[in-house]
Amino acid sequence: MNDSSSTNHASPAVTVIPGGPVHGTIRPPGSKSLTNRALICAAMAEGASKLTGALSSEDTEVMIEALRAIGVEINVTDGGQTLLVDPAMRARCDDEIAELFIANSGTSIRFLTAALSAFGGRYRLVGVPRMHARPIGDLVSAISEVIDGTINAESTGGCPPVMIESHGWSGSSMSVAGNVSSQFLSGLMMAAPLSLGSQNVAPIELHVTGELVSRPYIDMTADVMESFGGRVVLDDLSSQGKVVIERRPYQGTDYSIEPDASAASYFWAIAAITGGEVTVEGLSPSAMQGDVGFVDVLEKMGCVVKRRSDSITVLGQPLHGVDIDMNSISDTVQTLAVVALFATGPTRVRGVAHNRFKETDRIGDLACELRKLGALVEEHSDGLTITPASDWRSHAGATLETYHDHRMAMSLSLAGLKMRNVKILDPACTSKTYPEFFHDLETLIGRSHHWAA
């Protein structure tokens, strides 16, 4: 499948064929969030690392190529699932400016902006047009408080490209807003140990201003850092808290990456939508990724959930709408929205105002596509209310835009499990985080999709 920076109607469209209850077991690919965090820590460590269970996708390839540009040797084996990372030849780009292409990878541009500013050198991070409309100004402002040099976001509204000319960080305290993306704080956390070149040996203090969205991702970042020898203290992040990080180098290690819990949400949703039973292997309630909490939402809607030490199973039951705050699991909002189409009564999603600044506007654009499926959708400042059509069984179908957003394509395709003639445009955009999604979907449901130019 070919990739593009916008919805590409020239690529094949896919129609998922409706059928009965789905029963099966699946293990999704590795977590994108964990893979890119582990890559940053391994690339900046003393000594080599072996990452197993990694995700092979556009977002992780972007990160790998950027790290190779500063001399990190990364050997990819086992179909991309094993990464051997050797930072021995890592070097600052101090002469000519190194221009790094980040596509539309939010984790990559935010983590690399922080890491490279602390590491030092001259870099310009650029992406596709949508990336140049995604705010990064709060991160740039935070780094400006400590950088020995300059950092600027070049597009209107504090958006990429980002230009960095740095000799590292000279300060030890900075403030960062928490209400746009938790990745800003995660990036600063992972970058803090890299500021060892400074004569200041005091711990780095990161002060969070305002509400912190997607808190589980901060816990995940701290866990990954500690696996590579970092030391992190999280101090009451629920309200104007701070994070304290010691200035000590990362150490190379062998690190195993969990399956992607955001991807798992689609398969749990299949059980809910079809009244079937689907088991996702490799994840448990104690997983590092907060998105395993999606099953708790399905349980509130009427499903039965079986939680084990290395798997979670969802049994679909008659669904009813819920009123739910999804701030901590905002990457699963689109998945829930499609489940809500087949529930009795409305579903109100709260706490996800920041979803408007993702790969696409995941409130406004999502509402537009759900309306094509007969739903009544009301947008709110922090989310949306979805009232399903009372006659969805007789719905004639719809052609759905994906806005080059991998999560739009994967979630909206699930509507085709129950509704006839639901066509998904530009399914190739799933290559961003899950290139084999439609193949795995076919395998699980036991029938082929209809592909058309």
CSV table of C-alpha atoms in Angstrom, one decimal:
chain,number,residue,atom,x,y,z
A,1,MET,CA,0.0,0.0,0.0
A,2,ASN,CA,1.3,3.5,-0.8
A,3,ASP,CA,1.4,6.3,1.7
A,4,SER,CA,0.4,9.9,1.2
A,5,SER,CA,0.1,13.1,3.1
A,6,SER,CA,-3.6,13.4,2.5
A,7,THR,CA,-6.5,11.2,1.8
A,8,ASN,CA,-5.7,9.4,-1.4
A,9,HIS,CA,-8.6,8.3,-3.4
A,10,ALA,CA,-6.3,6.7,-6.0
A,11,SER,CA,-5.3,4.0,-3.5
A,12,PRO,CA,-7.6,1.0,-3.1
A,13,ALA,CA,-10.8,1.4,-1.1
A,14,VAL,CA,-12.0,-1.4,1.1
A,15,THR,CA,-15.4,-2.6,2.1
A,16,VAL,CA,-15.7,-4.9,5.1
A,17,ILE,CA,-18.3,-7.5,4.5
A,18,PRO,CA,-21.0,-7.9,7.3
A,19,GLY,CA,-21.4,-11.2,9.0
A,20,GLY,CA,-22.3,-12.9,12.3
A,21,PRO,CA,-20.6,-12.9,15.7
A,22,VAL,CA,-16.9,-13.1,15.6
A,23,HIS,CA,-15.0,-15.5,17.7
A,24,GLY,CA,-11.2,-15.7,17.8
A,25,THR,CA,-7.8,-14.9,19.3
A,26,ILE,CA,-5.2,-12.4,18.1
A,27,ARG,CA,-1.9,-10.8,19.3
A,28,PRO,CA,-1.5,-7.3,17.9
A,29,PRO,CA,1.9,-6.0,16.8
A,30,GLY,CA,4.1,-4.2,19.3
A,31,SER,CA,3.2,-0.8,20.9
A,32,LYS,CA,4.2,2.2,18.8
A,33,SER,CA,4.4,4.3,22.0
A,34,LEU,CA,6.7,1.8,23.7
A,35,THR,CA,8.8,1.2,20.6
A,36,ASN,CA,9.6,4.9,20.0
A,37,ARG,CA,10.3,5.6,23.7
A,38,ALA,CA,12.6,2.6,23.8
A,39,LEU,CA,14.4,3.8,20.7
A,40,ILE,CA,15.1,7.2,22.2
A,41,CYS,CA,16.5,5.7,25.4
A,42,ALA,CA,18.5,3.0,23.6
A,43,ALA,CA,20.0,5.5,21.1
A,44,MET,CA,21.1,7.8,23.9
A,45,ALA,CA,22.4,5.0,26.2
A,46,GLU,CA,25.9,3.9,27.0
A,47,GLY,CA,26.2,0.5,25.4
A,48,ALA,CA,24.1,-1.5,23.0
A,49,SER,CA,20.5,-2.6,23.4
A,50,LYS,CA,18.2,-5.3,22.0
A,51,LEU,CA,14.5,-4.4,21.6
A,52,THR,CA,12.2,-7.3,21.0
A,53,GLY,CA,8.5,-7.2,20.0
A,54,ALA,CA,9.0,-3.9,18.3
A,55,LEU,CA,6.5,-2.4,15.9
A,56,SER,CA,7.4,-2.0,12.2
A,57,SER,CA,5.4,0.9,10.8
A,58,GLU,CA,5.8,4.4,9.3
A,59,ASP,CA,6.1,6.1,12.7
A,60,THR,CA,8.8,3.8,14.0
A,61,GLU,CA,10.7,3.9,10.6
A,62,VAL,CA,10.7,7.7,10.9
A,63,MET,CA,12.3,7.5,14.3
A,64,ILE,CA,14.8,4.9,13.2
A,65,GLU,CA,16.0,7.0,10.2
A,66,ALA,CA,16.3,10.2,12.3
A,67,LEU,CA,18.4,8.4,14.9
A,68,ARG,CA,20.6,6.9,12.1
A,69,ALA,CA,21.2,10.5,10.9
A,70,ILE,CA,23.1,11.2,14.1
A,71,GLY,CA,25.2,8.0,13.8
A,72,VAL,CA,23.2,5.5,15.8
A,73,GLU,CA,23.5,2.1,14.2
A,74,ILE,CA,20.1,0.3,14.2
A,75,ASN,CA,20.0,-3.2,12.8
A,76,VAL,CA,16.4,-4.4,12.0
A,77,THR,CA,15.7,-8.1,11.9
A,78,ASP,CA,12.8,-10.5,12.4
A,79,GLY,CA,10.5,-8.5,10.1
A,80,GLY,CA,11.1,-5.4,12.1
A,81,GLN,CA,10.2,-6.9,15.5
A,82,THR,CA,13.8,-7.0,16.7
A,83,LEU,CA,16.0,-3.9,16.8
A,84,LEU,CA,19.7,-4.0,17.7
A,85,VAL,CA,20.6,-0.5,18.7
A,86,ASP,CA,24.3,0.5,19.0
A,87,PRO,CA,24.9,4.1,19.9
A,88,ALA,CA,28.8,3.9,19.8
A,89,MET,CA,29.1,6.1,16.7
A,90,ARG,CA,26.5,8.6,17.9
A,91,ALA,CA,27.6,12.2,17.1
A,92,ARG,CA,26.2,15.7,17.3
A,93,CYS,CA,25.5,17.5,14.0
A,94,ASP,CA,27.4,20.7,14.7
A,95,ASP,CA,28.5,21.7,11.1
A,96,GLU,CA,25.8,21.7,8.5
A,97,ILE,CA,22.2,21.7,9.6
A,98,ALA,CA,20.8,18.1,9.6
A,99,GLU,CA,17.2,18.2,8.1
A,100,LEU,CA,15.1,15.3,9.5
A,101,PHE,CA,11.9,14.3,7.8
A,102,ILE,CA,9.3,13.3,10.5
A,103,ALA,CA,6.2,12.7,8.2
A,104,ASN,CA,3.2,13.0,10.5
A,105,SER,CA,4.6,11.2,13.5
A,106,GLY,CA,3.7,13.1,16.6
A,107,THR,CA,5.8,10.9,18.9
A,108,SER,CA,8.9,11.3,16.7
A,109,ILE,CA,8.8,15.1,16.3
A,110,ARG,CA,8.1,15.7,20.0
A,111,PHE,CA,10.5,13.2,21.4
A,112,LEU,CA,13.3,14.2,19.0
A,113,THR,CA,12.8,17.9,19.5
A,114,ALA,CA,13.4,17.5,23.2
A,115,ALA,CA,16.2,14.9,22.9
A,116,LEU,CA,18.2,16.7,20.2
A,117,SER,CA,17.9,20.0,22.0
A,118,ALA,CA,19.5,18.4,25.1
A,119,PHE,CA,22.0,16.4,23.1
A,120,GLY,CA,23.1,19.5,21.2
A,121,GLY,CA,23.7,20.2,17.5
A,122,ARG,CA,22.0,21.9,14.5
A,123,TYR,CA,18.8,20.2,13.3
A,124,ARG,CA,15.6,21.1,11.4
A,125,LEU,CA,12.7,18.8,11.8
A,126,VAL,CA,10.1,18.9,9.0
A,127,GLY,CA,7.0,16.9,8.2
A,128,VAL,CA,4.0,16.6,5.9
A,129,PRO,CA,1.6,19.6,5.7
A,130,ARG,CA,-0.7,18.2,8.5
A,131,MET,CA,2.4,18.0,10.8
A,132,HIS,CA,3.1,21.7,10.1
A,133,ALA,CA,-0.4,22.5,11.6
A,134,ARG,CA,0.0,20.5,14.8
A,135,PRO,CA,1.0,22.7,17.7
A,136,ILE,CA,4.4,22.2,19.3
A,137,GLY,CA,4.8,25.8,20.7
A,138,ASP,CA,4.4,24.7,24.3
A,139,LEU,CA,7.2,22.2,24.0
A,140,VAL,CA,9.5,24.8,22.3
A,141,SER,CA,8.7,27.4,25.0
A,142,ALA,CA,9.6,24.9,27.7
A,143,ILE,CA,12.9,24.0,26.1
A,144,SER,CA,13.7,27.8,25.6
A,145,GLU,CA,13.9,28.1,29.4
A,146,VAL,CA,17.0,25.8,29.6
A,147,ILE,CA,18.6,25.6,26.1
A,148,ASP,CA,22.1,26.9,25.6
A,149,GLY,CA,21.3,28.1,22.1
A,150,THR,CA,18.0,28.7,20.2
A,151,ILE,CA,14.9,26.7,19.2
A,152,ASN,CA,12.0,27.9,17.1
A,153,ALA,CA,8.8,26.6,15.6
A,154,GLU,CA,8.6,28.1,12.2
A,155,SER,CA,4.9,27.8,11.2
A,156,THR,CA,2.0,30.0,12.3
A,157,GLY,CA,0.6,29.1,15.7
A,158,GLY,CA,3.8,27.6,17.0
A,159,CYS,CA,3.8,24.6,14.7
A,160,PRO,CA,6.7,22.7,12.9
A,161,PRO,CA,9.1,22.8,11.2
A,162,VAL,CA,11.3,23.1,14.3
A,163,MET,CA,14.8,24.6,14.0
A,164,ILE,CA,17.3,23.7,16.8
A,165,GLU,CA,20.8,25.2,17.3
A,166,SER,CA,22.0,24.0,20.7
A,167,HIS,CA,24.9,23.3,22.9
A,168,GLY,CA,22.7,21.3,25.2
A,169,TRP,CA,20.6,22.4,28.2
A,170,SER,CA,22.2,24.8,30.7
A,171,GLY,CA,19.2,25.1,33.2
A,172,SER,CA,17.6,22.6,35.5
A,173,SER,CA,14.0,23.8,35.8
A,174,MET,CA,11.3,24.3,33.2
A,175,SER,CA,7.5,24.5,33.0
A,176,VAL,CA,5.3,22.8,30.3
A,177,ALA,CA,1.6,22.9,29.6
A,178,GLY,CA,-0.1,19.6,30.0
A,179,ASN,CA,-3.4,20.2,28.2
A,180,VAL,CA,-2.4,19.8,24.5
A,181,SER,CA,-0.3,16.6,24.5
A,182,SER,CA,1.3,14.4,27.2
A,183,GLN,CA,4.0,13.8,24.6
A,184,PHE,CA,5.5,17.2,25.4
A,185,LEU,CA,6.2,16.1,29.0
A,186,SER,CA,7.3,12.6,27.9
A,187,GLY,CA,9.8,14.1,25.5
A,188,LEU,CA,11.3,16.4,28.2
A,189,MET,CA,11.5,13.6,30.6
A,190,MET,CA,13.4,11.3,28.3
A,191,ALA,CA,15.7,14.2,27.2
A,192,ALA,CA,16.6,15.2,30.7
A,193,PRO,CA,19.3,12.6,31.3
A,194,LEU,CA,21.0,13.7,28.1
A,195,SER,CA,21.9,17.1,29.5
A,196,LEU,CA,25.0,15.6,31.2
A,197,GLY,CA,27.3,18.0,29.3
A,198,SER,CA,26.1,20.9,31.5
A,199,GLN,CA,28.2,21.9,34.5
A,200,ASN,CA,24.9,22.0,36.4
A,201,VAL,CA,24.5,18.5,37.9
A,202,ALA,CA,21.3,19.3,39.8
A,203,PRO,CA,18.3,17.1,38.9
A,204,ILE,CA,16.0,18.4,36.2
A,205,GLU,CA,12.6,19.6,37.5
A,206,LEU,CA,9.7,19.6,35.0
A,207,HIS,CA,6.7,21.6,36.3
A,208,VAL,CA,3.4,20.8,34.7
A,209,THR,CA,0.9,23.7,34.3
A,210,GLY,CA,-2.8,23.2,33.8
A,211,GLU,CA,-4.5,19.8,33.3
A,212,LEU,CA,-2.4,16.9,32.2
A,213,VAL,CA,-4.0,14.9,29.5
A,214,SER,CA,-3.4,11.1,28.9
A,215,ARG,CA,-1.6,10.6,32.3
A,216,PRO,CA,-1.0,6.9,31.7
A,217,TYR,CA,1.5,7.7,29.0
A,218,ILE,CA,3.6,9.6,31.6
A,219,ASP,CA,3.7,6.5,33.8
A,220,MET,CA,4.7,4.5,30.7
A,221,THR,CA,7.5,7.0,29.9
A,222,ALA,CA,8.9,6.7,33.5
A,223,ASP,CA,8.8,2.9,33.3
A,224,VAL,CA,10.7,2.8,30.0
A,225,MET,CA,13.3,5.3,31.3
A,226,GLU,CA,13.8,3.3,34.5
A,227,SER,CA,14.3,0.1,32.4
A,228,PHE,CA,17.3,1.9,30.8
A,229,GLY,CA,18.7,3.0,34.2
A,230,GLY,CA,17.0,6.4,34.5
A,231,ARG,CA,15.6,7.6,37.8
A,232,VAL,CA,12.3,9.5,37.8
A,233,VAL,CA,10.1,10.9,40.6
A,234,LEU,CA,6.5,11.8,39.7
A,235,ASP,CA,5.2,14.3,42.2
A,236,ASP,CA,1.4,14.7,42.3
A,237,LEU,CA,0.8,15.3,38.6
A,238,SER,CA,-3.0,15.5,39.1
A,239,SER,CA,-2.7,19.2,40.0
A,240,GLN,CA,0.2,21.5,39.1
A,241,GLY,CA,2.7,18.8,40.0
A,242,LYS,CA,6.3,18.2,38.8
A,243,VAL,CA,8.6,15.5,37.6
A,244,VAL,CA,12.2,15.2,38.9
A,245,ILE,CA,14.8,13.4,36.8
A,246,GLU,CA,18.4,12.6,37.8
A,247,ARG,CA,21.1,13.5,35.4
A,248,ARG,CA,22.5,10.0,34.9
A,249,PRO,CA,23.2,8.3,31.6
A,250,TYR,CA,21.0,5.6,30.2
A,251,GLN,CA,22.4,2.1,30.0
A,252,GLY,CA,22.0,-0.3,27.2
A,253,THR,CA,19.7,-3.2,28.0
A,254,ASP,CA,17.5,-6.0,26.5
A,255,TYR,CA,13.9,-4.6,26.4
A,256,SER,CA,10.7,-6.5,25.5
A,257,ILE,CA,7.8,-4.4,24.1
A,258,GLU,CA,4.2,-5.2,24.8
A,259,PRO,CA,1.5,-5.6,22.0
A,260,ASP,CA,-0.1,-2.3,21.1
A,261,ALA,CA,-3.1,-1.7,23.4
A,262,SER,CA,-4.6,1.0,21.2
A,263,ALA,CA,-4.6,-1.5,18.3
A,264,ALA,CA,-6.1,-4.1,20.6
A,265,SER,CA,-9.1,-1.8,21.1
A,266,TYR,CA,-10.3,-2.6,17.6
A,267,PHE,CA,-10.4,-6.3,18.2
A,268,TRP,CA,-12.2,-5.9,21.6
A,269,ALA,CA,-14.7,-3.7,19.8
A,270,ILE,CA,-15.3,-6.4,17.2
A,271,ALA,CA,-16.6,-8.6,20.0
A,272,ALA,CA,-18.8,-5.8,21.3
A,273,ILE,CA,-20.2,-4.9,17.9
A,274,THR,CA,-20.9,-8.4,16.6
A,275,GLY,CA,-21.9,-10.1,19.9
A,276,GLY,CA,-18.9,-12.4,19.6
A,277,GLU,CA,-15.9,-13.3,21.8
A,278,VAL,CA,-12.4,-12.0,21.1
A,279,THR,CA,-9.3,-12.7,23.1
A,280,VAL,CA,-6.2,-10.4,22.8
A,281,GLU,CA,-3.0,-12.1,23.9
A,282,GLY,CA,0.0,-10.4,25.4
A,283,LEU,CA,-1.9,-7.8,27.4
A,284,SER,CA,-3.3,-7.8,30.9
A,285,PRO,CA,-4.9,-5.3,33.3
A,286,SER,CA,-1.4,-4.6,34.6
A,287,ALA,CA,0.0,-3.7,31.2
A,288,MET,CA,2.1,-0.5,30.9
A,289,GLN,CA,-0.3,1.0,28.4
A,290,GLY,CA,-3.3,2.8,29.8
A,291,ASP,CA,-5.4,1.9,26.7
A,292,VAL,CA,-6.1,-1.5,28.1
A,293,GLY,CA,-8.7,0.5,30.1
A,294,PHE,CA,-10.8,0.5,26.9
A,295,VAL,CA,-12.3,-2.9,28.1
A,296,ASP,CA,-13.6,-1.1,31.2
A,297,VAL,CA,-15.6,1.1,29.0
A,298,LEU,CA,-17.0,-1.8,27.1
A,299,GLU,CA,-17.9,-3.5,30.4
A,300,LYS,CA,-19.9,-0.4,31.4
A,301,MET,CA,-21.7,-0.6,28.0
A,302,GLY,CA,-22.8,-4.2,28.9
A,303,CYS,CA,-20.0,-6.5,27.7
A,304,VAL,CA,-18.5,-9.2,29.8
A,305,VAL,CA,-14.7,-9.0,30.2
A,306,LYS,CA,-12.4,-11.8,31.3
A,307,ARG,CA,-9.0,-10.6,32.6
A,308,ARG,CA,-6.1,-13.0,32.8
A,309,SER,CA,-2.4,-12.7,33.4
A,310,ASP,CA,-1.5,-12.6,29.7
A,311,SER,CA,-4.7,-12.0,27.9
A,312,ILE,CA,-8.0,-10.1,28.0
A,313,THR,CA,-11.2,-11.4,26.5
A,314,VAL,CA,-14.4,-9.4,25.6
A,315,LEU,CA,-17.7,-11.2,25.2
A,316,GLY,CA,-20.2,-9.0,23.3
A,317,GLN,CA,-23.6,-8.5,24.9
A,318,PRO,CA,-26.5,-6.0,24.2
A,319,LEU,CA,-25.0,-2.6,24.4
A,320,HIS,CA,-26.3,0.6,26.0
A,321,GLY,CA,-24.8,4.1,25.8
A,322,VAL,CA,-22.6,5.6,28.5
A,323,ASP,CA,-21.4,9.0,29.7
A,324,ILE,CA,-17.6,8.6,30.0
A,325,ASP,CA,-14.5,10.7,30.5
A,326,MET,CA,-11.8,9.3,28.1
A,327,ASN,CA,-9.0,11.8,28.8
A,328,SER,CA,-6.7,9.0,29.9
A,329,ILE,CA,-7.5,6.7,26.9
A,330,SER,CA,-8.1,9.3,24.2
A,331,ASP,CA,-6.6,7.3,21.4
A,332,THR,CA,-9.6,4.9,21.7
A,333,VAL,CA,-12.3,7.5,21.3
A,334,GLN,CA,-12.8,6.7,17.6
A,335,THR,CA,-13.1,3.0,18.4
A,336,LEU,CA,-15.8,3.7,21.1
A,337,ALA,CA,-17.6,6.0,18.7
A,338,VAL,CA,-18.2,3.1,16.3
A,339,VAL,CA,-19.3,0.8,19.1
A,340,ALA,CA,-21.7,3.5,20.1
A,341,LEU,CA,-23.5,3.3,16.7
A,342,PHE,CA,-24.9,-0.1,17.8
A,343,ALA,CA,-25.8,0.7,21.4
A,344,THR,CA,-29.2,1.7,22.8
A,345,GLY,CA,-29.3,5.3,23.7
A,346,PRO,CA,-26.7,8.1,23.4
A,347,THR,CA,-23.0,7.9,24.3
A,348,ARG,CA,-21.3,11.1,25.7
A,349,VAL,CA,-17.5,11.3,25.4
A,350,ARG,CA,-15.8,13.9,27.6
A,351,GLY,CA,-12.3,15.1,28.4
A,352,VAL,CA,-10.7,14.9,25.0
A,353,ALA,CA,-10.5,18.5,23.7
A,354,HIS,CA,-6.9,17.7,22.8
A,355,ASN,CA,-8.1,15.2,20.2
A,356,ARG,CA,-8.6,18.1,17.7
A,357,PHE,CA,-4.9,18.4,17.4
A,358,LYS,CA,-4.0,14.9,16.5
A,359,GLU,CA,-3.4,13.5,13.0
A,360,THR,CA,-6.7,15.0,12.1
A,361,ASP,CA,-9.5,16.7,14.1
A,362,ARG,CA,-10.6,13.6,15.9
A,363,ILE,CA,-13.8,15.3,17.1
A,364,GLY,CA,-15.0,17.4,14.1
A,365,ASP,CA,-13.9,15.0,11.4
A,366,LEU,CA,-15.1,11.9,13.3
A,367,ALA,CA,-18.5,13.6,13.8
A,368,CYS,CA,-18.8,14.2,10.0
A,369,GLU,CA,-18.2,10.5,9.2
A,370,LEU,CA,-20.5,9.2,11.9
A,371,ARG,CA,-23.3,11.3,10.5
A,372,LYS,CA,-22.8,9.5,7.2
A,373,LEU,CA,-23.7,6.3,9.1
A,374,GLY,CA,-27.0,7.7,10.2
A,375,ALA,CA,-26.0,8.9,13.7
A,376,LEU,CA,-27.0,12.1,15.3
A,377,VAL,CA,-23.7,13.7,16.6
A,378,GLU,CA,-23.3,16.8,18.7
A,379,GLU,CA,-19.9,18.3,19.1
A,380,HIS,CA,-18.8,19.7,22.4
A,381,SER,CA,-15.7,21.6,23.4
A,382,ASP,CA,-14.3,18.5,25.1
A,383,GLY,CA,-15.8,15.7,23.1
A,384,LEU,CA,-19.1,14.6,21.4
A,385,THR,CA,-22.4,13.0,22.0
A,386,ILE,CA,-23.4,10.1,19.6
A,387,THR,CA,-27.0,9.1,19.3
A,388,PRO,CA,-27.3,6.0,17.0
A,389,ALA,CA,-29.8,5.7,14.2
A,390,SER,CA,-32.8,3.7,15.2
A,391,ASP,CA,-32.9,2.0,11.8
A,392,TRP,CA,-29.2,1.3,11.2
A,393,ARG,CA,-30.0,-2.2,9.8
A,394,SER,CA,-31.7,-0.6,6.8
A,395,HIS,CA,-28.9,1.9,6.2
A,396,ALA,CA,-27.8,2.0,2.6
A,397,GLY,CA,-24.2,2.4,3.4
A,398,ALA,CA,-21.6,5.2,3.0
A,399,THR,CA,-18.2,6.1,1.6
A,400,LEU,CA,-16.1,7.3,4.5
A,401,GLU,CA,-13.1,9.6,4.5
A,402,THR,CA,-10.1,8.7,6.6
A,403,TYR,CA,-8.3,12.1,6.5
A,404,HIS,CA,-5.0,10.2,6.3
A,405,ASP,CA,-5.5,9.2,9.9
A,406,HIS,CA,-4.7,5.6,10.7
A,407,ARG,CA,-7.2,5.5,13.6
A,408,MET,CA,-10.0,6.8,11.5
A,409,ALA,CA,-9.5,4.0,8.9
A,410,MET,CA,-9.2,1.2,11.5
A,411,SER,CA,-12.1,2.3,13.7
A,412,LEU,CA,-14.6,3.2,10.9
A,413,SER,CA,-14.0,-0.1,9.1
A,414,LEU,CA,-15.6,-1.8,12.1
A,415,ALA,CA,-19.0,-0.4,11.2
A,416,GLY,CA,-18.9,-2.6,8.1
A,417,LEU,CA,-19.1,-5.7,10.4
A,418,LYS,CA,-22.8,-4.9,10.8
A,419,MET,CA,-23.8,-2.3,8.2
A,420,ARG,CA,-23.9,-3.0,4.4
A,421,ASN,CA,-21.8,-1.1,1.9
A,422,VAL,CA,-19.5,0.8,4.2
A,423,LYS,CA,-16.5,1.8,2.1
A,424,ILE,CA,-13.3,3.0,3.7
A,425,LEU,CA,-11.2,5.3,1.5
A,426,ASP,CA,-7.3,5.3,1.7
A,427,PRO,CA,-7.0,2.2,3.9
A,428,ALA,CA,-3.2,2.4,3.2
A,429,CYS,CA,-3.0,5.1,5.9
A,430,THR,CA,-2.9,2.4,8.5
A,431,SER,CA,0.7,1.9,7.6
A,432,LYS,CA,1.5,4.7,10.1
A,433,THR,CA,1.1,2.3,13.0
A,434,TYR,CA,-0.4,-1.0,11.8
A,435,PRO,CA,0.5,-1.9,8.2
A,436,GLU,CA,-1.1,-5.4,8.4
A,437,PHE,CA,-4.4,-4.3,10.1
A,438,PHE,CA,-6.8,-5.3,7.3
A,439,HIS,CA,-5.0,-8.6,6.8
A,440,ASP,CA,-5.3,-9.4,10.5
A,441,LEU,CA,-8.9,-8.3,10.5
A,442,GLU,CA,-9.7,-10.7,7.6
A,443,THR,CA,-8.0,-13.5,9.5
A,444,LEU,CA,-9.9,-12.8,12.7
A,445,ILE,CA,-13.4,-12.5,11.2
A,446,GLY,CA,-12.8,-15.4,8.7
A,447,ARG,CA,-13.9,-13.6,5.5
A,448,SER,CA,-12.3,-11.4,2.9
A,449,HIS,CA,-13.0,-7.7,2.4
A,450,HIS,CA,-13.9,-6.2,-1.0
A,451,TRP,CA,-11.1,-4.2,-2.5
A,452,ALA,CA,-11.7,-1.7,-5.3
A,453,ALA,CA,-9.8,1.0,-7.0
